[in-house]
Structures are given as C-alpha cells and as structure tokens.
Amino acid sequence: MSGRVIRGLVCGTAAMLVLAGCAAAPAGAPTTRGTSRPISSPAPTSQALRVPTTCDDVMPASVLAQIGSGLTPEADLHTAYATSWANTRVGALECRWSNGADGDDRLQIWVTVGPEVTRQGFEGFLNGEQGGGTPAPAVGPDVYTLEMQGRPGGFLFLTPHYGVSGYVFAGAGVTPPADAASLALQQVYGVVSGLPAPSTLWVPSPNLTGAADCASLATESQLDTRGGLPQASELKSDAGEYSTSLFDLDRQVGGYWCTWGSEDQTVTGTISVSVLPGGAEYAAMARPAGSTDVAGLGESAYLTPRGALNVVAANGWVQVYGSGDRPNADELKALAKQVLVNVGYTG
C-alpha cells in the first residue's frame, strides 16, 4: 500500500478529450478550415487516485524530520490476495514511511485517506476494531486520538468527503517525541480538511454486481455441492475486526470476502471467497511467479502455487481458495463458476 500517482493534465484539463490544435502551428505551415476531430482517450482499466493531494503534501519532509530521522517512503504492501487491493480500488491515498531499520529499531508512519467515507463506516471502525478513541475537539470535529501500548500513537478523523487513519509505530528501541502523533495529526488534518470533493468513482463496463454478505458470495448449499464443504458455517467475513478495507471502503464497489468452516467435526478444511469488482488489473499485477493458467473460467484465470484460484471476469476479480482437505481441484473450479454467477457475471 502506498500513495497513488496523480495523472497529469493534458492541454489544461484532466479527464477531458484532447482537441486537435492544442499546440500552435509551426511558422509558415499552411492553415486549413474544418471541424477538429477529437482524439479519444483510452478507456480506463483501473481506478485512478480520487484524493486530490499527494503523500509529500500530507506529510512533508520537514514534519517527518520532527518525528524521527531517516524516514523515507516505504514500498507497497499489496499481496497476492484480492482483499489487500480494496483501498486501491476505490482510489484511496495510502502513504507509508519507514526509517528502514528492523525489529525494535523500526519506526513507521502510516496514513490512509479514504474518499467519501460514510459515518457508519467511520464509526464502525472507530468503535469496533479500534475500541473507541479520545475526542480531540481542539483539532476539529470528528477527530479522535488513539493510544498504542499505553502511549499516543494514532488518530482517526472524518471530514465531509474523507475519512483518515494515521499511526506511528515505534519499536521498543525507538523513542519518538511524545507529541509525534499530535504533530502528524495536525499536519494531516490541516491538509485533508481543506481538500475539495474527490473525483468520480470509476465504474467499468461490463461490471460485476459484487456482494454485500457471505450468502451473496456462496450459499451453504453451494458450498456443499460445489465446494465439498458440508454444513458450512461462517468463520470470518469482511466486517468489524476482519475488515480488510479501511472504513469498509470496498462497499463502494461491491467488494466483499468470507471464510467458511464446517460444523461437521470430521471436516478440517475451510473455504475462502472474495470479489473485487473493477479489480481485474490488480489480479494481473498480483499474479505470483509459478502460477499456472486455468481454462474455462471467466475471461482468464490462474492458479497460484499456494492453491488460490483467481478469475478475471467483466473487469472484476474473483478469488477462491481453501485450507486443509477442502476443496479439491475439481471442487475449486466448480465453486468458482458458481461464485461468478452469484456476483453478476453473465459471460
């Protein structure tokens, strides 16, 4: 996870067609009359950043230096699993800095700015996973500080268009200033609270409808007959402490995931399913080395060395995998076909 790159402007206005004749004709060149023909921009294949700022603006070097020495941007934290791409899919700004040390000497700062966060999503995260926070009205409304290991180390806040989380992670051998989290909060709030509304959410065409709960991904009957998991019971799902997108941002696009086990004590395996509409490009980017193509699913599919079946369909990404003795290769493919239907694939 990291900050996304903002696309540059072409001939003065982003996201508009570029008209022929932006540049002046060379001296002496003949002029012609007629109607200029617009040059079509390529259709987008993934979501652009929707937050109109950058990580450098959110946390400039001068502020980073007050918190710790040697803090520089950190690489993306995306994995081969669709759930780690949910914030990216909705155009969130994800910023990470680290001093590059290991273990107890490591110092990190994480800031995520989510576009169009709902109050329900914000308060669910604040009061659920975080267990509440301390209001900071001197900074602004809907601002909360968080304690980590008994000392201030994080913050959350909500503005009319954005929800933000920030954390300062310090190893046992690192002693950042006592006001490190406060410095970060004041800087980030000062930037984000003044931002205009985010840009439009990209909706691909065709598109998957996605899911809003576990039953939308697969029913108990389907998990049994297609996936070989009898008496399926939900173990974890994309909610509360198990949410993999900040403030449930993936709900904006119909993203969801679920893991089931069996109430039959003789069955030790589990099945996990996730869907990320509009996530096709991320599926290609996340493909691990050693993956093999699988025919007959969606528009393309591959199986990772760890046994996760990934399907690209209608610009979306569906992922199915198991643990223990469930499911076998045939069941994995059969269940994936059913999940595709459940989440709106008609191809």
XYZ file of C-alpha atoms in Angstrom:
347
model
C 0.000 0.000 0.000
C 1.328 3.355 -0.897
C 0.263 6.681 -2.320
C -1.041 6.531 -5.830
C 0.337 8.738 -8.613
C -1.891 11.614 -9.757
C -2.279 11.748 -13.508
C -1.048 14.893 -15.208
C -3.216 17.366 -17.040
C -3.319 17.373 -20.836
C -3.816 20.743 -22.522
C -5.014 22.261 -19.252
C -7.889 19.968 -18.206
C -7.698 16.396 -16.825
C -10.122 13.687 -17.929
C -11.296 15.663 -20.997
C -10.823 14.853 -24.643
C -7.725 16.391 -26.170
C -8.733 18.520 -29.124
C -6.566 18.649 -32.205
C -4.835 22.012 -32.403
C -3.699 22.391 -28.750
C -0.270 23.324 -29.997
C 0.261 26.268 -32.348
C 1.069 25.500 -35.983
C 4.733 25.968 -36.978
C 5.564 29.251 -38.689
C 4.844 29.095 -42.407
C 2.682 25.988 -42.166
C -0.485 26.092 -44.253
C -3.730 26.579 -42.401
C -6.873 24.559 -43.069
C -10.502 25.087 -42.297
C -12.858 22.483 -40.960
C -14.031 20.874 -37.751
C -11.396 19.493 -35.388
C -11.886 15.808 -34.687
C -11.491 14.786 -31.024
C -8.878 12.199 -30.197
C -10.408 9.560 -27.928
C -8.671 8.891 -24.631
C -8.068 5.221 -23.855
C -10.730 3.679 -21.654
C -9.540 3.328 -18.042
C -8.730 -0.150 -16.809
C -8.366 0.659 -13.123
C -9.313 3.310 -10.597
C -7.225 6.473 -10.536
C -6.411 8.203 -7.256
C -9.505 10.098 -6.120
C -7.871 12.127 -3.334
C -6.551 15.443 -4.748
C -3.268 15.581 -2.867
C -0.011 13.632 -2.522
C 1.848 11.835 0.237
C 4.525 14.548 0.122
C 1.872 17.170 0.859
C 0.145 15.103 3.521
C 3.404 14.589 5.411
C 6.262 16.782 4.132
C 9.890 16.030 4.929
C 10.046 18.865 7.443
C 7.348 17.251 9.596
C 8.783 13.750 9.187
C 12.121 15.045 10.484
C 10.415 16.224 13.687
C 9.093 12.729 14.331
C 12.205 10.683 13.551
C 15.368 10.571 11.482
C 15.736 8.744 8.203
C 12.015 8.415 7.457
C 11.520 7.759 3.740
C 8.637 6.388 1.634
C 8.026 2.677 2.054
C 7.131 0.209 -0.684
C 3.625 -1.056 -1.370
C 2.204 -3.684 0.959
C -0.035 -5.384 -1.582
C -0.196 -9.178 -1.514
C -1.400 -11.884 -3.877
C -4.839 -11.770 -2.248
C -7.652 -9.610 -3.620
C -8.517 -8.299 -0.149
C -5.295 -6.285 0.018
C -6.305 -4.198 -3.032
C -9.654 -2.872 -1.795
C -8.440 0.587 -0.743
C -6.648 0.970 -4.066
C -9.779 0.031 -5.975
C -11.776 2.945 -4.538
C -8.958 5.451 -5.130
C -7.742 5.925 -1.558
C -4.417 7.643 -0.881
C -2.136 5.272 1.046
C 1.109 6.655 2.428
C 3.823 4.786 4.331
C 7.193 5.916 5.679
C 9.884 3.965 7.489
C 13.345 4.552 8.903
C 14.454 1.308 7.236
C 15.527 -0.368 10.483
C 14.465 -3.816 11.604
C 12.844 -5.154 14.746
C 12.930 -2.960 17.838
C 14.690 -0.136 15.987
C 11.981 0.254 13.365
C 9.912 3.447 13.136
C 6.966 3.697 10.728
C 4.205 6.147 9.912
C 1.074 5.056 8.060
C -1.575 7.452 6.752
C -4.593 6.435 4.663
C -7.095 8.915 3.227
C -10.321 7.289 2.053
C -12.733 9.117 -0.291
C -16.437 9.528 0.540
C -16.281 7.581 3.797
C -19.708 7.121 5.368
C -20.388 7.903 9.006
C -21.469 4.312 9.504
C -18.175 3.038 8.108
C -16.146 5.532 10.148
C -17.877 4.897 13.457
C -17.904 1.158 12.851
C -14.113 1.201 12.547
C -13.615 3.655 15.424
C -15.827 1.870 17.932
C -15.304 -1.633 16.613
C -11.746 -2.510 15.673
C -10.164 0.439 17.492
C -12.309 0.135 20.595
C -13.024 3.870 20.635
C -10.775 6.901 20.790
C -10.277 10.148 22.682
C -12.037 13.145 21.090
C -9.701 15.980 20.058
C -12.064 18.965 19.582
C -9.159 21.407 19.626
C -8.083 19.957 16.263
C -11.540 19.659 14.734
C -14.896 17.876 14.866
C -14.946 14.105 14.441
C -11.268 13.876 15.377
C -10.014 11.144 17.715
C -6.603 10.200 19.062
C -5.615 6.593 19.732
C -3.297 5.031 22.264
C -0.919 2.280 21.271
C 0.830 0.313 24.013
C -0.173 2.929 26.547
C 1.090 5.979 24.659
C -0.387 8.249 21.972
C 0.281 6.625 18.635
C -2.542 7.205 16.209
C -5.587 9.151 15.116
C -8.779 8.948 13.105
C -10.921 11.717 11.709
C -13.854 12.281 9.392
C -14.484 15.287 7.130
C -17.439 15.849 4.773
C -15.676 13.934 1.989
C -12.840 11.915 3.557
C -12.057 9.514 6.368
C -8.460 9.301 7.598
C -6.444 6.912 9.736
C -2.889 7.574 10.904
C -0.475 5.559 13.030
C 3.029 5.995 14.408
C 4.584 2.574 15.025
C 7.713 2.674 17.180
C 9.772 -0.363 18.137
C 10.926 -0.898 21.696
C 14.321 0.589 20.845
C 12.885 3.784 19.332
C 11.680 6.769 21.335
C 9.887 9.273 19.097
C 8.898 12.654 20.552
C 5.969 12.483 22.965
C 3.964 14.669 20.620
C 4.793 12.652 17.467
C 1.210 11.529 16.871
C -0.073 15.029 17.597
C 2.353 16.550 15.086
C 1.237 14.068 12.442
C -2.444 14.632 13.213
C -2.265 18.409 12.982
C -0.341 18.238 9.702
C -2.636 15.683 8.057
C -5.847 17.290 9.289
C -4.705 20.682 8.055
C -4.272 19.284 4.551
C -7.252 16.939 4.257
C -9.827 19.229 5.874
C -9.197 21.767 3.104
C -9.480 19.368 0.167
C -12.303 19.618 -2.377
C -14.578 16.667 -3.053
C -12.929 13.575 -4.536
C -13.074 12.753 -8.214
C -15.634 10.327 -9.605
C -15.552 6.651 -8.763
C -14.721 4.602 -11.860
C -17.441 2.138 -12.850
C -16.247 -0.330 -15.504
C -18.440 -1.669 -18.274
C -19.189 -4.519 -18.135
C -19.105 -4.786 -14.364
C -19.749 -7.329 -11.634
C -22.511 -6.575 -9.130
C -20.310 -7.840 -6.296
C -21.533 -8.901 -2.874
C -22.676 -7.423 0.422
C -22.577 -10.507 2.657
C -21.370 -14.109 2.699
C -24.587 -15.519 1.245
C -24.133 -13.226 -1.775
C -20.846 -14.966 -2.499
C -21.967 -18.558 -1.925
C -24.825 -20.258 -0.107
C -24.400 -23.142 2.338
C -25.897 -25.487 -0.246
C -23.484 -24.319 -2.953
C -20.500 -24.673 -0.640
C -21.575 -28.264 -0.028
C -22.473 -29.369 -3.556
C -19.843 -27.323 -5.437
C -17.067 -26.932 -2.875
C -17.340 -30.150 -0.887
C -17.827 -28.311 2.409
C -20.825 -29.816 4.251
C -22.693 -27.904 6.970
C -20.860 -24.699 6.089
C -20.683 -22.035 8.797
C -19.272 -18.519 8.553
C -15.979 -18.121 10.409
C -14.823 -14.662 9.308
C -16.125 -12.041 6.929
C -15.413 -8.564 5.644
C -16.716 -6.706 8.702
C -15.557 -5.424 12.088
C -12.087 -6.502 13.112
C -11.747 -8.589 9.956
C -12.376 -5.730 7.532
C -9.536 -5.517 5.047
C -10.534 -2.132 3.636
C -10.416 0.982 5.795
C -13.879 2.121 6.970
C -15.428 -0.621 4.760
C -14.475 1.351 1.663
C -14.845 -1.700 -0.558
C -18.625 -1.447 -0.165
C -18.475 1.422 -2.670
C -17.769 -1.091 -5.433
C -19.367 -4.282 -4.086
C -16.178 -5.788 -2.717
C -16.531 -8.496 -0.040
C -14.893 -11.663 1.284
C -15.834 -14.558 3.521
C -14.324 -17.697 5.068
C -16.384 -20.737 5.995
C -15.673 -23.840 8.038
C -17.781 -26.941 8.584
C -19.862 -27.802 11.605
C -19.063 -31.425 10.786
C -16.214 -32.188 13.178
C -14.727 -34.715 10.752
C -14.058 -31.961 8.209
C -10.948 -29.884 8.903
C -10.846 -27.667 5.836
C -12.082 -24.148 5.168
C -13.062 -22.231 2.047
C -12.466 -18.525 1.397
C -14.044 -16.446 -1.377
C -13.568 -12.800 -2.309
C -14.807 -10.493 -5.051
C -13.448 -7.133 -6.141
C -15.448 -5.584 -8.994
C -13.159 -3.472 -11.156
C -10.122 -5.329 -9.817
C -9.075 -7.160 -12.989
C -5.872 -5.170 -13.468
C -4.825 -5.853 -9.881
C -5.310 -9.590 -10.429
C -2.710 -9.421 -13.191
C -0.352 -7.306 -11.083
C -0.660 -9.656 -8.095
C -0.037 -12.879 -10.025
C 2.791 -14.721 -8.230
C 5.650 -16.389 -10.058
C 4.932 -20.027 -10.750
C 1.184 -19.537 -11.256
C -0.471 -21.614 -13.972
C -3.269 -20.669 -16.366
C -6.668 -22.322 -15.903
C -9.055 -22.682 -18.849
C -12.834 -22.413 -18.834
C -13.318 -19.724 -16.189
C -14.376 -16.137 -16.856
C -12.187 -14.370 -19.378
C -8.942 -15.653 -17.851
C -7.882 -17.473 -14.727
C -4.778 -18.685 -12.950
C -3.896 -20.904 -10.006
C -1.165 -19.717 -7.637
C 1.476 -22.077 -6.213
C -0.375 -21.808 -2.862
C -3.605 -23.033 -4.424
C -5.605 -19.815 -4.815
C -7.795 -19.776 -7.925
C -8.016 -16.281 -9.425
C -10.575 -15.405 -12.095
C -10.850 -12.240 -14.185
C -14.373 -11.585 -15.456
C -16.284 -8.439 -16.503
C -13.349 -6.260 -15.382
C -13.534 -7.822 -11.913
C -11.522 -10.225 -9.784
C -12.914 -13.323 -8.058
C -10.680 -15.414 -5.824
C -11.400 -18.822 -4.287
C -9.067 -20.896 -2.124
C -9.171 -23.440 0.658
C -7.212 -24.930 3.512
C -6.856 -28.425 4.904
C -8.731 -31.007 2.845
C -11.183 -28.604 1.160
C -11.746 -28.100 -1.709
C -10.068 -30.404 -4.227
C -9.111 -29.184 -7.706
C -12.462 -30.056 -9.331
C -14.446 -28.572 -6.436
C -12.384 -25.402 -6.529
C -13.229 -24.836 -10.182
C -16.908 -25.758 -9.758
C -17.311 -23.380 -6.839
C -15.569 -20.562 -8.720
C -18.048 -20.970 -11.602
C -20.934 -20.677 -9.148
C -19.441 -17.640 -7.417
C -19.087 -15.889 -10.780
C -22.821 -16.290 -11.363
C -23.605 -15.133 -7.824
C -21.649 -11.893 -8.206
C -23.216 -10.958 -11.528
C -21.100 -12.473 -14.282
C -23.178 -13.267 -17.350
C -20.438 -14.074 -19.836
